[in-house]
CSV table of C-alpha atoms in Angstrom, one decimal:
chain,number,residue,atom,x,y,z
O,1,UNK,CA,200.8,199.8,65.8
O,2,UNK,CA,199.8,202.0,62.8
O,3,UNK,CA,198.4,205.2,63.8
O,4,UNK,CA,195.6,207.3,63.0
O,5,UNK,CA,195.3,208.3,59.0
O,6,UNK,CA,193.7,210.8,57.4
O,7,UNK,CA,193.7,212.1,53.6
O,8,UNK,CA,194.0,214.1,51.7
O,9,UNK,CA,196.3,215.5,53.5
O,10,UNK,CA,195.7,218.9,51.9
O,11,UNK,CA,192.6,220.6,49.9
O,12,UNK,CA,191.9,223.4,48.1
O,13,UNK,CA,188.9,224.5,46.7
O,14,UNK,CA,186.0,227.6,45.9
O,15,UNK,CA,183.6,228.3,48.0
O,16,UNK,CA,179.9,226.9,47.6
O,17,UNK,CA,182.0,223.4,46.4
O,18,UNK,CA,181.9,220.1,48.3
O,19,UNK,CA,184.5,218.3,49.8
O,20,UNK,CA,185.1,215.0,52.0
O,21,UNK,CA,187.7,213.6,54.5
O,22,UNK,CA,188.7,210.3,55.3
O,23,UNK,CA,189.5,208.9,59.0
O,24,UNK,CA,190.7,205.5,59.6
O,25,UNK,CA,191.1,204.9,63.2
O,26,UNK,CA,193.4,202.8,65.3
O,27,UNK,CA,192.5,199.3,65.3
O,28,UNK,CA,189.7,198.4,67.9
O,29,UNK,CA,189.5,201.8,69.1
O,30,UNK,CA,185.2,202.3,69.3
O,31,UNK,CA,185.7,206.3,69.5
O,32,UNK,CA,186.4,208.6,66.8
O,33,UNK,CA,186.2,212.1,67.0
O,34,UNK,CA,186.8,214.9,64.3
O,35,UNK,CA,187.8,218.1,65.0
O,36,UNK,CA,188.3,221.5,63.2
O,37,UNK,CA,191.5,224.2,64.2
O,38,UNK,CA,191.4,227.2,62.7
O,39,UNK,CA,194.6,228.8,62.7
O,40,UNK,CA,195.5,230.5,66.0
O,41,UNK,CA,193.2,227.9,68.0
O,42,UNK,CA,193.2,225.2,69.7
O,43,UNK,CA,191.3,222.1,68.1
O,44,UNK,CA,187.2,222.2,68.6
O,45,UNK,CA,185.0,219.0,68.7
O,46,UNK,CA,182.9,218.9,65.9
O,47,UNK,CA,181.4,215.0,66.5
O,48,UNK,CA,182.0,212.3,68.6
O,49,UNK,CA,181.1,208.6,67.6
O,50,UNK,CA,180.8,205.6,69.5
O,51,UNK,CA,181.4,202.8,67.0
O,52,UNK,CA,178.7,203.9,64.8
O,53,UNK,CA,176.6,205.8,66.6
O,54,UNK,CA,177.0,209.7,67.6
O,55,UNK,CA,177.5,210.7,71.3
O,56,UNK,CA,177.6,214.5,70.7
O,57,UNK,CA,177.4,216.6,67.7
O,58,UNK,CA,176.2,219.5,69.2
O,59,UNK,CA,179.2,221.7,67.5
O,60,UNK,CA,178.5,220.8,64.1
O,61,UNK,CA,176.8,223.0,61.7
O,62,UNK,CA,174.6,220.7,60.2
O,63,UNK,CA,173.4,222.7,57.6
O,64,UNK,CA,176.4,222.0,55.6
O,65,UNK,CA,178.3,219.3,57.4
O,66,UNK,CA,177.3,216.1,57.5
O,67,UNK,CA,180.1,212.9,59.1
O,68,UNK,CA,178.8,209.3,59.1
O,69,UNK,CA,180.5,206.1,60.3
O,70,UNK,CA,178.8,203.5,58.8
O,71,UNK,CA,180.6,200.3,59.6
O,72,UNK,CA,181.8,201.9,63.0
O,73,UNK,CA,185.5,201.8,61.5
O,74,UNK,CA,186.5,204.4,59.2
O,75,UNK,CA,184.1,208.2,58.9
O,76,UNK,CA,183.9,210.5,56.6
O,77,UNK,CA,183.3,214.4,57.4
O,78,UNK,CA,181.6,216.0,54.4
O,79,UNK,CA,181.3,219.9,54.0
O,80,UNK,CA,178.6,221.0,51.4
O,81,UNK,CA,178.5,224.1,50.7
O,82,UNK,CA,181.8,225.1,52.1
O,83,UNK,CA,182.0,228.6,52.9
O,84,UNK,CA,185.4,231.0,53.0
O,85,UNK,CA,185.3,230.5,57.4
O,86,UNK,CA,185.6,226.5,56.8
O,87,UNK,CA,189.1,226.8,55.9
O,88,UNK,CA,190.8,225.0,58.6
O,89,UNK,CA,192.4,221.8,59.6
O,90,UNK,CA,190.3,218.6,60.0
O,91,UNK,CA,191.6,216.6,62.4
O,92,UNK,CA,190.5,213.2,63.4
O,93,UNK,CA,191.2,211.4,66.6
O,94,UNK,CA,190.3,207.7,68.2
O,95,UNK,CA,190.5,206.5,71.7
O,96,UNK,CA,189.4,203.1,73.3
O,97,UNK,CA,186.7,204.5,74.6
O,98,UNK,CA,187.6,204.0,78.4
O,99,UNK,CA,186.5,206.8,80.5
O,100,UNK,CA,190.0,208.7,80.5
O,101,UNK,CA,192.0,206.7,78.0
O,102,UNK,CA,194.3,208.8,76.1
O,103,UNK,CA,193.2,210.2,72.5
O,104,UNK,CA,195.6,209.4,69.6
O,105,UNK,CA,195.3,212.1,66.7
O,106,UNK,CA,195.9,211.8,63.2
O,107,UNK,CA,198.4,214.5,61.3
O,108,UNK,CA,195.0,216.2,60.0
O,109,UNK,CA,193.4,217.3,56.2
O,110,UNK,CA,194.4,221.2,55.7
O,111,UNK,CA,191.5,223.1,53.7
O,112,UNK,CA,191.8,225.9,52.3
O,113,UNK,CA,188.5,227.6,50.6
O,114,UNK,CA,189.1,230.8,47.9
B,1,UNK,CA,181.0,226.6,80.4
B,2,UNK,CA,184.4,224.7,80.4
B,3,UNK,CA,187.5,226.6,79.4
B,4,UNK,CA,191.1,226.7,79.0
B,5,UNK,CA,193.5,229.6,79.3
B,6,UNK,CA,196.8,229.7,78.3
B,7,UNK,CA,199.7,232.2,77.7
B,8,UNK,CA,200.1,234.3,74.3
B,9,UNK,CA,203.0,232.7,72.1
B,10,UNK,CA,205.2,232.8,70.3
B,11,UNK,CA,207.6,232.3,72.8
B,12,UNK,CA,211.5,232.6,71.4
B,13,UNK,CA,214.2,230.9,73.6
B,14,UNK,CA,217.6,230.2,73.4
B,15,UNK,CA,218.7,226.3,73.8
B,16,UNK,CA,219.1,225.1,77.5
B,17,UNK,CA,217.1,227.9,78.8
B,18,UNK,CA,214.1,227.4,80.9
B,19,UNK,CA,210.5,227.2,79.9
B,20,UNK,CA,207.1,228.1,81.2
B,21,UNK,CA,204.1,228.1,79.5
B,22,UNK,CA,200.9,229.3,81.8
B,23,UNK,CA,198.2,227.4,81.7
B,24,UNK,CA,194.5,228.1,83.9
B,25,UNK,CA,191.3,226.4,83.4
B,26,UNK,CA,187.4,227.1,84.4
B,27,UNK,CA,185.6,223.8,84.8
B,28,UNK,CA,182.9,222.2,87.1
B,29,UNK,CA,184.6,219.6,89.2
B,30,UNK,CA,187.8,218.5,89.2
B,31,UNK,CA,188.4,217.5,85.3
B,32,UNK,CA,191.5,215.8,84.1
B,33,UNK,CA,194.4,218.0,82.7
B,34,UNK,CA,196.9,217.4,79.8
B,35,UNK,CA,199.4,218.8,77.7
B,36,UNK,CA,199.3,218.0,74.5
B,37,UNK,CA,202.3,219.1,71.3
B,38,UNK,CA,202.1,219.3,67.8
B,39,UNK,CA,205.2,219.3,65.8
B,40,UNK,CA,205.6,221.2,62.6
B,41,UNK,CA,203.9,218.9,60.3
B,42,UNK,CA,202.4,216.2,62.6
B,43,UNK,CA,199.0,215.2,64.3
B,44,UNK,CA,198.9,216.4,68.1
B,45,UNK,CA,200.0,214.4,70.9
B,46,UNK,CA,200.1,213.6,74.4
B,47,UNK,CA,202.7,214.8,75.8
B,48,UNK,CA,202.1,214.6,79.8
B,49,UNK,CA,198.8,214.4,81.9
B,50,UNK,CA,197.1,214.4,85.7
B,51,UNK,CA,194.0,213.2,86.9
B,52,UNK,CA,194.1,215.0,90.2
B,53,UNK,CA,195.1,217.6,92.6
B,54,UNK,CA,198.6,217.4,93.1
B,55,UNK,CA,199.5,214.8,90.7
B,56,UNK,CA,202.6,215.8,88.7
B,57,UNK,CA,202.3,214.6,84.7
B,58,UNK,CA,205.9,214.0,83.4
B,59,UNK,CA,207.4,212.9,80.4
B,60,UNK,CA,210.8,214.2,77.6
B,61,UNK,CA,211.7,216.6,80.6
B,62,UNK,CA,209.0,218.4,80.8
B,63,UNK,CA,206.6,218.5,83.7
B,64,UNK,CA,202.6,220.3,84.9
B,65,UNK,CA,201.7,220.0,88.6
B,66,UNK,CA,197.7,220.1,88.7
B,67,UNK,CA,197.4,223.2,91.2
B,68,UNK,CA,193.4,222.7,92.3
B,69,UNK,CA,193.9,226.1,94.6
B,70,UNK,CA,194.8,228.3,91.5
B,71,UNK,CA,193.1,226.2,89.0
B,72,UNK,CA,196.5,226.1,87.2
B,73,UNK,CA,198.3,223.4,85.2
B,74,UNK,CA,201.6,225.2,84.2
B,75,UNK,CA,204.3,223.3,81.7
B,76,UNK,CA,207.7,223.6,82.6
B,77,UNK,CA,211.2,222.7,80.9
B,78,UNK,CA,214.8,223.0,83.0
B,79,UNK,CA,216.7,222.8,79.5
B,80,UNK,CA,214.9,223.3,76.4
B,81,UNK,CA,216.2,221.5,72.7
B,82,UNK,CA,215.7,222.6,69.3
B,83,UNK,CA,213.9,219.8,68.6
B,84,UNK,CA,211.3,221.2,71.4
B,85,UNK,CA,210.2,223.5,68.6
B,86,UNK,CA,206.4,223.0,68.5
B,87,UNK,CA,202.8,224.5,69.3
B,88,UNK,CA,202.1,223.3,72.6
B,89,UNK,CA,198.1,222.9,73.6
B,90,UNK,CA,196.6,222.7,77.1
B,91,UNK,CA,193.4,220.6,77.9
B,92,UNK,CA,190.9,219.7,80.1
B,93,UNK,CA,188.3,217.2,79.7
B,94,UNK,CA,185.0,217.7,80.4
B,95,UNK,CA,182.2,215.0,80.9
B,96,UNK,CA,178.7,215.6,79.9
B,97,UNK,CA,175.7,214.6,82.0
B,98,UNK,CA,175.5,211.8,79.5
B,99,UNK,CA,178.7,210.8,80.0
B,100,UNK,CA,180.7,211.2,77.5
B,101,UNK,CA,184.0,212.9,77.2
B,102,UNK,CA,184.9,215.7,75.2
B,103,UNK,CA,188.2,217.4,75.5
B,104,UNK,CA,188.3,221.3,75.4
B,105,UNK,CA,191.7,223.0,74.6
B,106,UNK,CA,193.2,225.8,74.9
B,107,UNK,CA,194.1,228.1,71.8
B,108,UNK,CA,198.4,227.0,71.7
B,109,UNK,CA,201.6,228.5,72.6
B,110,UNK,CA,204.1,228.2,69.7
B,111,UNK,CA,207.4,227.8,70.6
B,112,UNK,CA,210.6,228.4,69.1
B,113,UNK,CA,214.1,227.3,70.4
B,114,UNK,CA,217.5,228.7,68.8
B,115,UNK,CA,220.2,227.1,68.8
């Protein structure tokens, strides 16, 4: 069963530029969450979808990011402007969506912003 | 609201030496606990959980008795590998009056194992 992917794997870029991320989920798996961990923490929940509608975004600064999961397969996070404090990693995870079923992470986009 | 607590890293051990890595929590109700481990390199994942009081999660040696009395979920390893070498994350997850679940971790204990 392939797993959770992400890319790019790694970005760099200036502040006040855009950037995207890619999550495909596990096959069949309605959830998809993305995450940010800035180093020295542990992962935060930015959004939560539910094939493609949002359960909780209440942790994303929407004033600059923006995630959408249009099919209710595959999101994208977007960050525009990014600021210096966005650099993190991004990390995307998918579950079933059975109260308590287990939540399968992808190896994460690292962004860096100079 | 909901929260995690776990022990400062890094944590530096020699191979076959024991490991614990503390781990409390603050939460309404009795949430579900887990462990979760992220290798240099790689996505996070489950390593061991427990739904309840009592219930001991196990898995690659290690083990995490849910502790309702002290609020405690501490990892444990009789023998620790080089290849145990990770960041280490403890969870809980909380459920919303909506109900939907969102897991809250902890901030990660790196460890390091010497051969």
């Amino acid at each position: 069963e392939a797993g959770v992917a992400q890319s790019p794997r790694y970005k760099i870029i200036e502040k006040r530029q855009s950037v995207a991320f890619w999550c495909n989920p596990i096959s069949g798996h309605a959830t998809l969450y993305w995450y940010q961990q800035i180093l020295g923490q542990g992962p935060k929940l930015l959004i939560q979808f539910q094939n493609n509608g949002v359960v909780d975004d209440s942790q994303l600064p929407k004033d600059r990011f923006s995630a959408e999961r249009l099919k209710g397969v595959d999101s994208t996070l977007k960050i525009q402007p990014a600021k210096l404090e966005d650099s993190a990693v991004y990390l995307c995870a998918s579950s079933l969506g059975i109260p308590g079923y287990e939540q399968y992470f992808g190896p994460g986009t690292r962004l860096t912003v100079t | 609201g909901d929260s995690v607590t776990q022990m400062e890293g890094p944590v530096t051990l020699s191979e076959e030496a024991f490991l614990t890595i503390n781990c409390t929590y603050t939460a309404t109700g009795y949430p579900s606990l887990f462990w979760y481990v992220q290798y240099p390199g790689e996505g996070l994942q489950l390593l061991l959980k427990a739904t309840k009081a009592d219930d001991k999660g196990s898995n690659k040696g290690f083990e995490a008795t849910y502790r309702k009395e002290t609020t405690s979920f501490h990892l444990e390893k009789g023998s620790v590998q080089v290849s145990d070498s990770a960041v280490y994350f403890c969870a809980l997850i909380h459920v919303d009056q909506g109900g939907s679940e969102k897991l809250v971790f902890g901030k990660g204990t790196k460890l390091t194992v010497n051969p």
